[in-house]
mmCIF file of C-alpha atoms and ligand atoms in Angstrom:
data_model
loop_
_atom_site.group_PDB
_atom_site.id
_atom_site.type_symbol
_atom_site.label_atom_id
_atom_site.label_comp_id
_atom_site.label_asym_id
_atom_site.label_seq_id
_atom_site.Cartn_x
_atom_site.Cartn_y
_atom_site.Cartn_z
ATOM 1 C CA MET A 14 26.225 36.120 12.093
ATOM 2 C CA ARG A 15 24.343 38.153 14.443
ATOM 3 C CA LEU A 16 20.417 38.293 14.390
ATOM 4 C CA THR A 17 19.684 41.539 12.531
ATOM 5 C CA SER A 18 16.318 41.520 12.817
ATOM 6 C CA ALA A 19 13.219 39.538 13.684
ATOM 7 C CA GLU A 20 9.527 39.767 12.478
ATOM 8 C CA LEU A 21 6.467 38.473 13.348
ATOM 9 C CA LEU A 22 4.491 38.066 10.720
ATOM 10 C CA GLN A 23 0.209 36.472 11.310
ATOM 11 C CA VAL A 24 -0.936 34.904 8.336
ATOM 12 C CA ARG A 25 -5.121 33.771 7.202
ATOM 13 C CA MET A 26 -5.180 30.892 5.226
ATOM 14 C CA PRO A 27 -9.125 29.447 4.523
ATOM 15 C CA LEU A 28 -8.577 24.918 4.288
ATOM 16 C CA VAL A 29 -10.464 23.356 1.774
ATOM 17 C CA ALA A 30 -12.602 21.736 3.726
ATOM 18 C CA PRO A 31 -13.221 21.688 7.867
ATOM 19 C CA PHE A 32 -10.747 19.184 9.385
ATOM 20 C CA GLU A 33 -11.574 17.596 12.362
ATOM 21 C CA THR A 34 -10.704 15.943 15.216
ATOM 22 C CA SER A 35 -11.210 15.010 19.082
ATOM 23 C CA PHE A 36 -10.308 18.305 20.607
ATOM 24 C CA GLY A 37 -12.256 20.566 17.121
ATOM 25 C CA VAL A 38 -12.289 21.748 14.422
ATOM 26 C CA GLN A 39 -10.396 23.623 11.693
ATOM 27 C CA THR A 40 -11.813 25.498 9.238
ATOM 28 C CA GLU A 41 -8.730 28.178 8.640
ATOM 29 C CA ARG A 42 -5.255 27.847 9.787
ATOM 30 C CA ASP A 43 -3.836 31.404 11.426
ATOM 31 C CA VAL A 44 0.062 30.492 11.201
ATOM 32 C CA LEU A 45 2.497 32.564 13.337
ATOM 33 C CA LEU A 46 5.442 33.348 10.909
ATOM 34 C CA VAL A 47 8.995 34.603 11.879
ATOM 35 C CA ARG A 48 11.101 35.864 9.781
ATOM 36 C CA VAL A 49 14.783 36.532 10.900
ATOM 37 C CA GLU A 50 18.200 38.024 9.172
ATOM 38 C CA LEU A 51 21.149 36.921 10.364
ATOM 39 C CA ASP A 52 24.171 39.803 9.147
ATOM 40 C CA GLY A 53 21.241 40.700 5.963
ATOM 41 C CA GLN A 54 20.692 36.923 4.970
ATOM 42 C CA PRO A 55 16.611 36.668 5.560
ATOM 43 C CA GLY A 56 15.562 33.456 6.864
ATOM 44 C CA TRP A 57 11.938 32.147 7.249
ATOM 45 C CA GLY A 58 10.537 29.449 10.246
ATOM 46 C CA GLU A 59 6.793 28.437 10.842
ATOM 47 C CA CYS A 60 5.480 28.333 14.479
ATOM 48 C CA VAL A 61 3.450 25.383 14.913
ATOM 49 C CA THR A 62 1.199 26.174 17.653
ATOM 50 C CA LEU A 63 -3.035 26.454 17.089
ATOM 51 C CA PRO A 64 -5.033 29.620 17.341
ATOM 52 C CA ASP A 65 -6.404 27.844 21.221
ATOM 53 C CA PRO A 66 -4.819 25.355 23.102
ATOM 54 C CA VAL A 67 -5.782 22.462 22.411
ATOM 55 C CA TYR A 68 -3.397 20.629 20.859
ATOM 56 C CA SER A 69 -0.136 21.409 23.648
ATOM 57 C CA PRO A 70 -0.116 23.974 25.515
ATOM 58 C CA GLU A 71 0.576 26.447 23.303
ATOM 59 C CA PHE A 72 -0.466 28.457 20.712
ATOM 60 C CA ASN A 73 -0.598 31.361 18.473
ATOM 61 C CA GLU A 74 -0.505 34.236 20.644
ATOM 62 C CA ALA A 75 1.765 32.234 23.126
ATOM 63 C CA ALA A 76 4.206 31.582 21.239
ATOM 64 C CA ALA A 77 4.579 35.174 19.335
ATOM 65 C CA THR A 78 5.273 36.760 23.036
ATOM 66 C CA THR A 79 7.098 34.406 23.654
ATOM 67 C CA ILE A 80 9.617 34.771 20.635
ATOM 68 C CA ARG A 81 9.384 38.660 21.363
ATOM 69 C CA ASN A 82 9.317 39.067 24.897
ATOM 70 C CA PHE A 83 12.556 35.937 25.937
ATOM 71 C CA LEU A 84 13.531 33.834 22.655
ATOM 72 C CA ALA A 85 14.240 37.089 19.481
ATOM 73 C CA PRO A 86 15.970 39.220 22.619
ATOM 74 C CA ALA A 87 18.352 36.156 23.691
ATOM 75 C CA LEU A 88 19.548 35.734 20.137
ATOM 76 C CA ALA A 89 20.052 38.840 18.754
ATOM 77 C CA ALA A 90 22.978 38.787 22.051
ATOM 78 C CA VAL A 91 25.110 35.788 20.393
ATOM 79 C CA ASP A 92 27.492 36.531 18.597
ATOM 80 C CA ALA A 93 28.391 33.761 15.778
ATOM 81 C CA LEU A 94 24.805 32.610 15.969
ATOM 82 C CA THR A 95 24.509 29.423 14.347
ATOM 83 C CA ALA A 96 21.247 26.694 13.815
ATOM 84 C CA ALA A 97 23.324 24.341 16.769
ATOM 85 C CA LYS A 98 23.107 27.696 19.612
ATOM 86 C CA VAL A 99 19.708 28.222 19.038
ATOM 87 C CA ALA A 100 18.190 25.785 21.567
ATOM 88 C CA VAL A 101 21.344 26.293 24.040
ATOM 89 C CA THR A 102 20.966 29.450 24.220
ATOM 90 C CA LEU A 103 17.302 29.851 24.929
ATOM 91 C CA GLU A 104 17.465 26.625 27.662
ATOM 92 C CA ARG A 105 17.171 28.511 30.371
ATOM 93 C CA PHE A 106 13.317 29.682 28.870
ATOM 94 C CA LYS A 107 11.238 26.384 30.437
ATOM 95 C CA GLY A 108 8.415 24.720 27.043
ATOM 96 C CA HIS A 109 7.601 27.116 24.680
ATOM 97 C CA ARG A 110 9.382 24.434 22.210
ATOM 98 C CA MET A 111 7.054 25.360 19.166
ATOM 99 C CA ALA A 112 7.669 29.687 19.373
ATOM 100 C CA LYS A 113 11.756 28.062 20.202
ATOM 101 C CA ALA A 114 11.996 25.554 16.749
ATOM 102 C CA ALA A 115 10.196 28.454 14.971
ATOM 103 C CA LEU A 116 13.006 30.886 15.635
ATOM 104 C CA GLU A 117 15.994 28.146 14.913
ATOM 105 C CA LEU A 118 14.310 26.922 11.944
ATOM 106 C CA ALA A 119 14.281 30.113 10.756
ATOM 107 C CA VAL A 120 18.095 30.571 11.521
ATOM 108 C CA LEU A 121 18.467 27.434 9.929
ATOM 109 C CA ASP A 122 17.260 28.745 6.613
ATOM 110 C CA ALA A 123 19.480 32.314 6.217
ATOM 111 C CA GLN A 124 22.434 30.075 8.186
ATOM 112 C CA LEU A 125 21.970 27.128 4.640
ATOM 113 C CA ARG A 126 20.955 29.972 2.276
ATOM 114 C CA ALA A 127 24.474 31.571 2.599
ATOM 115 C CA ALA A 128 26.838 28.703 2.953
ATOM 116 C CA ASP A 129 24.140 27.392 0.027
ATOM 117 C CA MET A 130 22.421 24.106 1.855
ATOM 118 C CA SER A 131 19.782 22.796 1.747
ATOM 119 C CA LEU A 132 18.199 21.831 4.941
ATOM 120 C CA ALA A 133 17.839 18.327 4.229
ATOM 121 C CA ASP A 134 22.265 17.745 3.401
ATOM 122 C CA TYR A 135 22.212 19.353 6.696
ATOM 123 C CA LEU A 136 20.427 16.562 8.538
ATOM 124 C CA GLY A 137 21.826 14.562 6.763
ATOM 125 C CA GLY A 138 19.298 13.268 4.383
ATOM 126 C CA VAL A 139 19.370 10.175 2.177
ATOM 127 C CA HIS A 140 16.309 10.334 0.443
ATOM 128 C CA PRO A 141 15.209 12.613 -2.778
ATOM 129 C CA THR A 142 11.333 11.739 -2.507
ATOM 130 C CA ILE A 143 9.125 10.215 0.134
ATOM 131 C CA PRO A 144 6.185 8.333 0.600
ATOM 132 C CA SER A 145 3.377 10.581 0.973
ATOM 133 C CA GLY A 146 -0.207 10.067 4.162
ATOM 134 C CA VAL A 147 -2.291 12.119 4.362
ATOM 135 C CA SER A 148 -4.591 12.345 7.646
ATOM 136 C CA VAL A 149 -8.191 12.383 7.174
ATOM 137 C CA GLY A 150 -9.886 14.577 9.899
ATOM 138 C CA ILE A 151 -13.463 12.609 11.318
ATOM 139 C CA GLN A 152 -16.361 13.678 9.081
ATOM 140 C CA PRO A 153 -20.518 14.001 9.009
ATOM 141 C CA SER A 154 -20.881 10.050 8.178
ATOM 142 C CA VAL A 155 -19.173 6.723 7.875
ATOM 143 C CA PRO A 156 -20.535 7.793 3.846
ATOM 144 C CA ALA A 157 -18.677 10.460 3.885
ATOM 145 C CA LEU A 158 -15.682 8.906 4.445
ATOM 146 C CA LEU A 159 -15.947 6.576 2.835
ATOM 147 C CA ASP A 160 -15.936 9.304 -0.513
ATOM 148 C CA VAL A 161 -12.757 11.534 1.321
ATOM 149 C CA VAL A 162 -10.374 8.065 1.253
ATOM 150 C CA ALA A 163 -11.408 7.181 -1.746
ATOM 151 C CA GLY A 164 -10.762 10.744 -3.497
ATOM 152 C CA TYR A 165 -7.364 10.582 -1.466
ATOM 153 C CA LEU A 166 -6.327 6.938 -2.356
ATOM 154 C CA ASP A 167 -7.152 8.180 -6.645
ATOM 155 C CA ALA A 168 -4.874 11.131 -5.514
ATOM 156 C CA GLY A 169 -2.394 8.959 -4.559
ATOM 157 C CA TYR A 170 -1.911 8.959 -1.016
ATOM 158 C CA VAL A 171 0.109 5.454 -0.120
ATOM 159 C CA ARG A 172 -1.571 5.443 4.156
ATOM 160 C CA ILE A 173 -4.539 6.888 5.211
ATOM 161 C CA LYS A 174 -4.379 7.882 8.859
ATOM 162 C CA LEU A 175 -8.222 8.281 10.209
ATOM 163 C CA LYS A 176 -9.101 10.633 12.832
ATOM 164 C CA ILE A 177 -11.443 8.831 16.182
ATOM 165 C CA LYS A 178 -12.486 9.407 19.045
ATOM 166 C CA PRO A 179 -15.424 7.960 21.268
ATOM 167 C CA GLY A 180 -18.324 7.124 19.141
ATOM 168 C CA TRP A 181 -16.447 7.372 16.071
ATOM 169 C CA ASP A 182 -13.632 4.403 15.684
ATOM 170 C CA LEU A 183 -14.861 0.823 15.313
ATOM 171 C CA ASP A 184 -17.306 2.124 12.180
ATOM 172 C CA PRO A 185 -15.519 3.625 10.245
ATOM 173 C CA VAL A 186 -12.395 1.710 10.610
ATOM 174 C CA ARG A 187 -13.969 -1.463 9.580
ATOM 175 C CA ALA A 188 -15.890 0.201 6.912
ATOM 176 C CA VAL A 189 -12.618 1.359 5.329
ATOM 177 C CA ARG A 190 -11.895 -1.833 5.626
ATOM 178 C CA GLU A 191 -14.542 -3.540 4.068
ATOM 179 C CA ARG A 192 -14.669 -1.508 0.940
ATOM 180 C CA PHE A 193 -10.560 -0.611 0.178
ATOM 181 C CA GLY A 194 -9.309 -3.615 1.159
ATOM 182 C CA ASP A 195 -5.550 -3.887 2.415
ATOM 183 C CA ILE A 196 -4.459 -0.271 2.554
ATOM 184 C CA PRO A 197 -1.727 0.703 5.414
ATOM 185 C CA LEU A 198 -3.728 2.219 6.943
ATOM 186 C CA GLN A 199 -3.713 3.698 10.932
ATOM 187 C CA VAL A 200 -5.606 5.685 13.652
ATOM 188 C CA ASP A 201 -5.568 9.091 15.875
ATOM 189 C CA ALA A 202 -6.651 9.654 19.137
ATOM 190 C CA ASN A 203 -5.605 12.319 19.717
ATOM 191 C CA THR A 204 -5.738 11.241 24.033
ATOM 192 C CA ALA A 205 -9.526 11.430 23.677
ATOM 193 C CA TYR A 206 -9.553 7.498 25.311
ATOM 194 C CA THR A 207 -8.653 6.838 28.888
ATOM 195 C CA LEU A 208 -7.303 3.580 30.070
ATOM 196 C CA ALA A 209 -11.070 1.672 31.369
ATOM 197 C CA ASP A 210 -11.249 1.583 27.549
ATOM 198 C CA ALA A 211 -8.567 -0.377 26.153
ATOM 199 C CA ARG A 212 -11.561 -3.590 26.480
ATOM 200 C CA HIS A 213 -12.533 -1.006 23.850
ATOM 201 C CA LEU A 214 -8.871 0.100 21.912
ATOM 202 C CA ALA A 215 -8.660 -3.985 21.835
ATOM 203 C CA ARG A 216 -11.443 -4.801 19.055
ATOM 204 C CA LEU A 217 -9.100 -2.211 17.240
ATOM 205 C CA ASP A 218 -6.957 -5.207 16.663
ATOM 206 C CA GLU A 219 -8.679 -7.171 14.016
ATOM 207 C CA PHE A 220 -8.531 -4.588 11.899
ATOM 208 C CA GLY A 221 -4.570 -4.949 11.451
ATOM 209 C CA LEU A 222 -3.777 -1.175 11.500
ATOM 210 C CA LEU A 223 -0.471 0.272 11.246
ATOM 211 C CA LEU A 224 -0.410 2.035 14.897
ATOM 212 C CA ILE A 225 -2.561 3.627 16.484
ATOM 213 C CA GLU A 226 -1.696 7.239 17.292
ATOM 214 C CA GLN A 227 -1.684 8.945 21.077
ATOM 215 C CA PRO A 228 -4.910 7.087 22.068
ATOM 216 C CA LEU A 229 -4.722 8.379 25.592
ATOM 217 C CA GLU A 230 -2.918 11.916 27.475
ATOM 218 C CA ASP A 231 -0.027 13.390 27.072
ATOM 219 C CA GLU A 232 1.718 12.658 30.681
ATOM 220 C CA ASP A 233 -0.011 8.841 30.779
ATOM 221 C CA LEU A 234 3.440 7.180 29.839
ATOM 222 C CA THR A 235 2.698 4.621 32.181
ATOM 223 C CA TRP A 236 -0.653 4.189 30.851
ATOM 224 C CA HIS A 237 0.110 3.601 27.318
ATOM 225 C CA ALA A 238 2.776 0.842 28.006
ATOM 226 C CA ALA A 239 -0.212 -0.444 30.428
ATOM 227 C CA LEU A 240 -2.218 -0.147 27.188
ATOM 228 C CA ALA A 241 0.058 -1.158 24.783
ATOM 229 C CA ARG A 242 0.492 -4.743 26.510
ATOM 230 C CA GLN A 243 -3.078 -5.727 25.628
ATOM 231 C CA LEU A 244 -3.252 -4.316 22.561
ATOM 232 C CA ALA A 245 -1.843 -6.097 19.036
ATOM 233 C CA THR A 246 -2.167 -2.894 16.937
ATOM 234 C CA PRO A 247 0.991 -1.359 17.457
ATOM 235 C CA VAL A 248 0.752 1.733 19.622
ATOM 236 C CA CYS A 249 2.248 5.275 18.315
ATOM 237 C CA LEU A 250 3.387 8.520 20.913
ATOM 238 C CA ASP A 251 2.995 12.341 19.685
ATOM 239 C CA GLU A 252 2.011 14.076 21.584
ATOM 240 C CA SER A 253 3.658 13.234 24.211
ATOM 241 C CA ILE A 254 6.980 12.827 22.675
ATOM 242 C CA THR A 255 8.014 16.927 23.555
ATOM 243 C CA SER A 256 11.933 15.778 23.502
ATOM 244 C CA ALA A 257 14.605 12.557 22.555
ATOM 245 C CA LYS A 258 14.896 12.815 26.385
ATOM 246 C CA THR A 259 11.306 11.681 26.286
ATOM 247 C CA ALA A 260 11.254 9.135 23.399
ATOM 248 C CA ALA A 261 14.125 7.503 25.643
ATOM 249 C CA ASP A 262 12.383 6.911 28.676
ATOM 250 C CA ALA A 263 8.783 6.522 26.100
ATOM 251 C CA ILE A 264 10.519 3.327 24.588
ATOM 252 C CA ARG A 265 12.431 1.918 27.430
ATOM 253 C CA LEU A 266 9.173 2.387 29.390
ATOM 254 C CA GLY A 267 7.475 0.263 26.835
ATOM 255 C CA ALA A 268 4.970 2.983 25.737
ATOM 256 C CA THR A 269 5.753 3.373 22.414
ATOM 257 C CA SER A 270 6.759 1.110 19.266
ATOM 258 C CA VAL A 271 6.804 3.511 16.446
ATOM 259 C CA ILE A 272 6.645 7.410 16.751
ATOM 260 C CA ASN A 273 5.614 10.520 15.155
ATOM 261 C CA ILE A 274 8.573 12.812 15.132
ATOM 262 C CA LYS A 275 7.191 16.558 15.328
ATOM 263 C CA ALA A 276 9.671 18.952 15.524
ATOM 264 C CA GLY A 277 8.109 21.698 17.040
ATOM 265 C CA ARG A 278 6.539 19.586 19.383
ATOM 266 C CA VAL A 279 10.490 19.161 20.823
ATOM 267 C CA GLY A 280 11.425 22.294 20.695
ATOM 268 C CA GLY A 281 13.322 22.136 16.742
ATOM 269 C CA TYR A 282 14.627 20.233 13.924
ATOM 270 C CA LEU A 283 17.579 19.411 15.493
ATOM 271 C CA GLN A 284 15.946 17.885 18.719
ATOM 272 C CA ALA A 285 13.533 16.566 16.401
ATOM 273 C CA ARG A 286 16.389 14.971 14.524
ATOM 274 C CA GLN A 287 17.462 13.769 18.176
ATOM 275 C CA VAL A 288 14.143 12.121 18.247
ATOM 276 C CA HIS A 289 14.872 10.052 15.086
ATOM 277 C CA ASP A 290 19.057 9.172 16.167
ATOM 278 C CA VAL A 291 17.365 7.342 19.187
ATOM 279 C CA SER A 292 13.721 5.926 18.202
ATOM 280 C CA ALA A 293 16.500 3.918 15.254
ATOM 281 C CA ALA A 294 19.292 2.814 18.345
ATOM 282 C CA ASN A 295 16.631 1.326 19.643
ATOM 283 C CA GLY A 296 15.291 -0.552 16.418
ATOM 284 C CA VAL A 297 11.991 2.064 17.009
ATOM 285 C CA PRO A 298 10.633 3.369 12.362
ATOM 286 C CA VAL A 299 8.925 6.628 13.056
ATOM 287 C CA TRP A 300 7.734 8.947 10.576
ATOM 288 C CA CYS A 301 7.394 12.950 10.139
ATOM 289 C CA GLY A 302 3.682 14.616 11.176
ATOM 290 C CA GLY A 303 1.952 17.498 10.293
ATOM 291 C CA MET A 304 0.793 20.357 11.517
ATOM 292 C CA LEU A 305 -1.046 21.796 8.452
ATOM 293 C CA GLU A 306 1.805 23.893 7.568
ATOM 294 C CA THR A 307 2.324 26.372 4.731
ATOM 295 C CA GLY A 308 4.929 25.992 2.383
ATOM 296 C CA ILE A 309 8.000 26.497 5.201
ATOM 297 C CA GLY A 310 6.797 24.079 7.698
ATOM 298 C CA ARG A 311 6.155 21.720 4.579
ATOM 299 C CA ALA A 312 9.307 22.012 3.138
ATOM 300 C CA ALA A 313 10.786 21.567 6.642
ATOM 301 C CA ASN A 314 8.900 18.345 6.878
ATOM 302 C CA MET A 315 9.774 16.819 3.916
ATOM 303 C CA ALA A 316 13.572 17.864 4.634
ATOM 304 C CA LEU A 317 13.532 16.171 8.016
ATOM 305 C CA ALA A 318 11.020 13.003 6.490
ATOM 306 C CA ALA A 319 14.701 12.240 3.983
ATOM 307 C CA LEU A 320 16.894 11.058 7.185
ATOM 308 C CA PRO A 321 17.127 7.446 7.187
ATOM 309 C CA GLY A 322 14.613 6.226 10.381
ATOM 310 C CA PHE A 323 11.894 7.723 8.542
ATOM 311 C CA THR A 324 10.702 4.158 7.803
ATOM 312 C CA LEU A 325 7.040 4.657 7.809
ATOM 313 C CA PRO A 326 5.027 7.791 5.282
ATOM 314 C CA GLY A 327 4.330 10.897 7.344
ATOM 315 C CA ASP A 328 1.932 13.329 7.473
ATOM 316 C CA THR A 329 4.005 15.037 4.221
ATOM 317 C CA SER A 330 1.002 15.548 2.232
ATOM 318 C CA ALA A 331 0.756 17.575 -0.907
ATOM 319 C CA SER A 332 0.032 21.030 0.268
ATOM 320 C CA ASP A 333 -3.452 20.780 -1.716
ATOM 321 C CA ARG A 334 -4.602 18.000 0.709
ATOM 322 C CA PHE A 335 -5.130 21.694 2.645
ATOM 323 C CA TYR A 336 -4.923 24.409 0.823
ATOM 324 C CA ARG A 337 -6.230 24.832 -2.360
ATOM 325 C CA ARG A 338 -3.155 26.632 -3.136
ATOM 326 C CA ASP A 339 -0.792 27.477 -1.372
ATOM 327 C CA ILE A 340 0.472 30.762 -2.185
ATOM 328 C CA ILE A 341 3.425 31.320 0.592
ATOM 329 C CA THR A 342 5.248 29.521 -1.559
ATOM 330 C CA GLU A 343 5.500 27.537 -4.455
ATOM 331 C CA PRO A 344 3.280 24.317 -3.408
ATOM 332 C CA PHE A 345 4.041 20.400 -2.764
ATOM 333 C CA THR A 346 2.692 18.152 -5.140
ATOM 334 C CA ILE A 347 2.171 14.301 -4.948
ATOM 335 C CA VAL A 348 4.159 11.826 -7.438
ATOM 336 C CA ASP A 349 3.426 8.552 -7.506
ATOM 337 C CA GLY A 350 2.610 8.411 -3.754
ATOM 338 C CA HIS A 351 5.604 10.616 -3.289
ATOM 339 C CA ILE A 352 6.573 14.018 -3.012
ATOM 340 C CA ALA A 353 10.377 15.985 -4.156
ATOM 341 C CA VAL A 354 12.256 16.731 -0.484
ATOM 342 C CA PRO A 355 13.541 20.379 -1.848
ATOM 343 C CA THR A 356 17.688 20.436 -2.966
ATOM 344 C CA GLY A 357 17.950 24.364 -3.114
ATOM 345 C CA PRO A 358 19.655 26.261 -0.354
ATOM 346 C CA GLY A 359 17.974 25.963 3.256
ATOM 347 C CA LEU A 360 14.450 25.446 2.841
ATOM 348 C CA GLY A 361 14.535 25.027 -0.600
ATOM 349 C CA VAL A 362 11.209 27.208 -1.061
ATOM 350 C CA GLU A 363 11.129 30.876 -1.865
ATOM 351 C CA VAL A 364 8.574 32.927 0.001
ATOM 352 C CA ASP A 365 6.872 34.607 -2.952
ATOM 353 C CA GLU A 366 6.194 38.778 -0.560
ATOM 354 C CA ASP A 367 3.816 40.173 -2.126
ATOM 355 C CA ALA A 368 1.319 36.699 -2.226
ATOM 356 C CA LEU A 369 2.244 36.487 1.984
ATOM 357 C CA ALA A 370 0.967 40.482 2.466
ATOM 358 C CA SER A 371 -2.201 39.173 0.884
ATOM 359 C CA VAL A 372 -2.686 37.010 4.034
ATOM 360 C CA THR A 373 -1.030 38.513 6.410
ATOM 361 C CA VAL A 374 -3.532 39.834 8.617
ATOM 362 C CA HIS A 375 -0.746 41.613 11.050
ATOM 363 C CA ARG A 376 3.250 41.972 10.699
ATOM 364 C CA ASP A 377 5.415 44.046 13.479
ATOM 365 C CA THR A 378 8.994 43.985 13.884
ATOM 366 C CA ILE A 379 10.452 42.921 17.622
ATOM 367 C CA PRO A 380 12.876 45.461 19.238
ATOM 368 C CA LEU A 381 16.692 44.114 19.112
ATOM 369 C CA ALA A 382 18.908 45.345 21.526
ATOM 370 C CA GLY A 383 21.868 46.916 20.431
HETATM 371 O O1 SMG B 23 -0.661 18.725 8.774
HETATM 372 O O2 SMG B 23 -1.115 16.656 7.440
HETATM 373 C C1 SMG B 23 -1.506 17.263 8.919
HETATM 374 C C2 SMG B 23 -2.178 17.384 9.622
HETATM 375 C C3 SMG B 23 -1.756 15.637 10.187
HETATM 376 O O3 SMG B 23 -3.622 14.865 12.088
HETATM 377 C C4 SMG B 23 -2.323 15.812 11.286
HETATM 378 N N1 SMG B 23 -1.916 16.637 13.209
HETATM 379 O O4 SMG B 23 -2.775 14.873 16.099
HETATM 380 O O5 SMG B 23 -1.392 14.120 14.275
HETATM 381 C C5 SMG B 23 -2.301 15.067 14.465
HETATM 382 C C6 SMG B 23 -2.503 17.064 13.888
HETATM 383 C C7 SMG B 23 -2.234 17.362 14.611
HETATM 384 C C8 SMG B 23 -3.372 18.831 13.960
HETATM 385 S S1 SMG B 23 -4.672 18.552 14.552
HETATM 386 C C9 SMG B 23 -5.383 20.498 13.827
HETATM 387 MG MG1 MG B 24 -0.802 13.043 16.078
#
């Protein structure tokens, strides 16, 4: 098959509530979507960049430019294009993993729809449903946090992750433990600390957390290893893990004993599977992270999370965690703490083009030579 069409869509969707992390507050999701055709067969991908380079160096406009100017034209030049050829074709372009992942996902979706195979089956998924965790943003006060957490537990979420930052760490964690007891609980700092905070972070040990996610800067692998030696709480890397290679390095260094896998962060779902494989080979448990995806990226994450090494609940929440109504695809819902992995061809969800148009702020076709 050949890449016969590529389009970029900028979509804006309001969030049900502001989502605050150590690097800022999101009140809406500006999402970059990619629609391709392989010999006329449509496929959809979602780019997990944010509007600003605050979670990673990538951001929406840069990703759109990279896809338009470099990535899509390179793929259009490939005969018999398959998803397996995407990463190798784009290898000469440095970085821009989220942009590459979006395009690879769109190619995967088109290819698998044509082959009548689900993404979960293609990746090697073994679980029909996956346990659902939820990421809880920084709240205006501890009582507000307790209300929010109570709501998620009532909804059935089986694991709670609290965003933390200096000044919002010990007190909220203690309050959640005191109020809700022995629930599966973890924290995510999004790089907000330094090694000088080691003794402070060790005070989290008494709360029996599943893990502390990305306490230090992205590139601080040896410092994460040093921190891990001072904590009883397992260290889990997110931002630092950009490939199966960095995953292997981080594991060997002792910088991480659990890994958060996000396909966008590592350059695609095929690389994400390799991170899963290298982690499994080293006995390191993994879980699926989230980037406030619409139904398109959410469907792909459910498929990834169905792999056997995903032994911890991920940030694979129901669609209504972020969107009052995800009108782009049918929403994912939580039943008994679990979400069903799509079984239909490709992503296994259908894009409602009319509904999509109502939230699309910009859509353009990428000129492809030939
Ligand atoms: O999609 O459930 C989700 C969000 C999960 O906390 C989440 N993601 O560092 O893991 C993380 C953050 C990154 C996005 S913050 C805007
Ligand atoms: Mg994280």
